Amino acid sequence: MSTAGPGTATDGPVSQGGRRPGTGATGDGTPTIPSGRTTPDGPHTTDGLAPTGPAPRTHPAHPRDETPAPPSPRDTPGSTTAAHGPRPTGPAASRGPASDGAGNETGAPGADTRPPAGPAPADPLRWPDVAVAPAASRARTAVTAALVRRALRRLPLRAVFAGNDTVGLGGPLLDIHDPDAFHGRIGTGGLVGFGESYMAGEWDAPDLVAALTVLAAHAAELVPAPLQRLRGLWAPRHPDEERNTPDGSRTNISRHYDLSNDLFALFLDETLTYSSAVFRGFPASWDRLAAAQHRKIDRLLDLADVGQGTRVLEIGTGWGELALRAAARGARVTSLTLSREQRDLALERVRAAGLADRVSIELCDYREARGQYDAVVSVEMIEAVGAEFWPVYFRTLDERLAPGGRAALQAITMPHERMLATRSTFTWIHKYVFPGGFIPSTRAVEDTVRDHTRLRLARRDAFGAHYAETLRLWRERFAERGDEVAALGFDETFRRLWTFYLAYSEAGFRAGYLDVQQYLFTKENPTP
């Protein structure tokens, strides 16, 4: 997930640590959550995507074979915690004393990654809205219980309330330990309450991804139509301070990406790429993830025709892998980020690679960019822009791109109707994972580009199944390394939050509620 991450969902879950990852790390991604495929995938090569068209070059410096990646030096447990300066505040930044490890080793898609049963109570100072269930009247709770049971009764899952009362058509299990608290939270907070109830340990699922996939697949049907039409009256609204103004964007980005480089290093591969990979085949395996991330990056660089002497602007640095690979092709790269943590590590990696003369990494908002470039590349950044600023974002691409230039974007998308229905809704993802995030539809992207720029859409390729597999590998890795996450100072409530976020994101892609696209936009030379 780039500057936005895989988790910028719209209907439903933001979130710090120690040792610096080694210099072989990268990252450019952001994931999001519920967004679905609106058009079928086109013809696929063995890479899972259609070929990039007349210009895909293979550069000797970046072979495309997918040999297993060597073990990362981070795989050896044990580290010391480095200082990272002032910490963000609020729920997203909550770090508690290390507690018992969370997470079981997993291996197959859909494996049980739940933290141990009976989580420790949430710290009321760090997690006030999790530690104490909101006050809800008996009438509201009863009405919510009736609506929830009505919805679950028609779904292919099995919901068990307090160990004995079961509803559903059969399928993945939802084990609701405390029905009163569960219904009370949903009645007062909607899907925010649903996520907080999981963080509080009031419900669990042996196969969390499978259960959430069923819910994501039926998201449009869970709330009765009359209540859907009244969404503006009952759904929580976005806080004004989380608008993606230049100042708001800096705060929003910091709350997620400045948590800790070490936290991300524990569950990402050695490239530290935080966006969807492109695999040669499924099921994906951990030892091939780094090569699949390089395949994704190389494909974007090919789309943008990046080679010797190309002037490249990257919007959303991540941890620097795309900038490094572009510079290794002979390009000169200016990369923009709002995350101090990411910039510090990316600069270390650039210097270690001997590419400081070709790569500049600036702590800079995209709206502050200057100059003209032959290519603009941006990976899963648009999800952090906010709908009101999409025209500004795409006009920036247009203004920075020289005539004849090419812009390659990777973006998480969701169905247009769901995007419109949830556009003003404040969700669990906004509150705990990606403040200010919002996933566009393909229609919204293409309409904005057409109406506000001189850019031309040259191609678009969807590959949502690849994101589901990427998220599965991250989720399994996070579960396997729960003790190390705890050693960085992240408490059990945080680990349940992150488990839910990764599973929720994966479920969105498996259900088709979310998709991910690679776009190529071109800028024609002016006619004489």
mmCIF file of N, CA and C in Angstrom, residues 24 138 175 206 216-217 302 316 344 357 411 431 433:
data_model
loop_
_atom_site.group_PDB
_atom_site.id
_atom_site.type_symbol
_atom_site.label_atom_id
_atom_site.label_comp_id
_atom_site.label_asym_id
_atom_site.label_seq_id
_atom_site.Cartn_x
_atom_site.Cartn_y
_atom_site.Cartn_z
ATOM 1 N N GLY A 24 18.592 -3.780 2.170
ATOM 2 C CA GLY A 24 17.955 -4.395 1.015
ATOM 3 C C GLY A 24 16.469 -4.200 1.021
ATOM 4 N N ARG A 138 -31.442 -0.433 25.778
ATOM 5 C CA ARG A 138 -31.941 -1.788 25.507
ATOM 6 C C ARG A 138 -32.696 -1.838 24.199
ATOM 7 N N ASP A 175 -17.938 -16.670 15.918
ATOM 8 C CA ASP A 175 -18.159 -17.072 17.301
ATOM 9 C C ASP A 175 -18.303 -15.810 18.148
ATOM 10 N N PRO A 206 -12.606 -18.782 13.586
ATOM 11 C CA PRO A 206 -11.489 -19.701 13.342
ATOM 12 C C PRO A 206 -10.804 -19.426 12.008
ATOM 13 N N ALA A 216 -17.967 -9.312 3.052
ATOM 14 C CA ALA A 216 -17.599 -8.355 2.005
ATOM 15 C C ALA A 216 -18.380 -8.610 0.723
ATOM 16 N N ALA A 217 -18.593 -9.888 0.397
ATOM 17 C CA ALA A 217 -19.315 -10.232 -0.828
ATOM 18 C C ALA A 217 -20.767 -9.789 -0.778
ATOM 19 N N ASP A 302 8.419 -0.125 -17.146
ATOM 20 C CA ASP A 302 8.285 -0.388 -18.580
ATOM 21 C C ASP A 302 7.127 0.419 -19.174
ATOM 22 N N GLY A 316 5.107 9.422 -3.819
ATOM 23 C CA GLY A 316 4.939 8.355 -2.830
ATOM 24 C C GLY A 316 6.153 7.450 -2.833
ATOM 25 N N ASP A 344 13.973 8.682 5.810
ATOM 26 C CA ASP A 344 15.259 8.397 6.444
ATOM 27 C C ASP A 344 15.830 7.073 5.955
ATOM 28 N N ASP A 357 23.755 10.191 -6.532
ATOM 29 C CA ASP A 357 23.861 11.186 -7.597
ATOM 30 C C ASP A 357 22.693 11.115 -8.564
ATOM 31 N N ALA A 411 -3.295 1.646 -8.528
ATOM 32 C CA ALA A 411 -4.355 2.178 -7.666
ATOM 33 C C ALA A 411 -5.303 1.078 -7.240
ATOM 34 N N LYS A 431 -10.535 5.301 11.277
ATOM 35 C CA LYS A 431 -10.255 5.572 12.691
ATOM 36 C C LYS A 431 -8.963 4.924 13.156
ATOM 37 N N VAL A 433 -6.606 2.808 10.950
ATOM 38 C CA VAL A 433 -5.569 2.393 10.009
ATOM 39 C C VAL A 433 -5.127 3.517 9.079
#
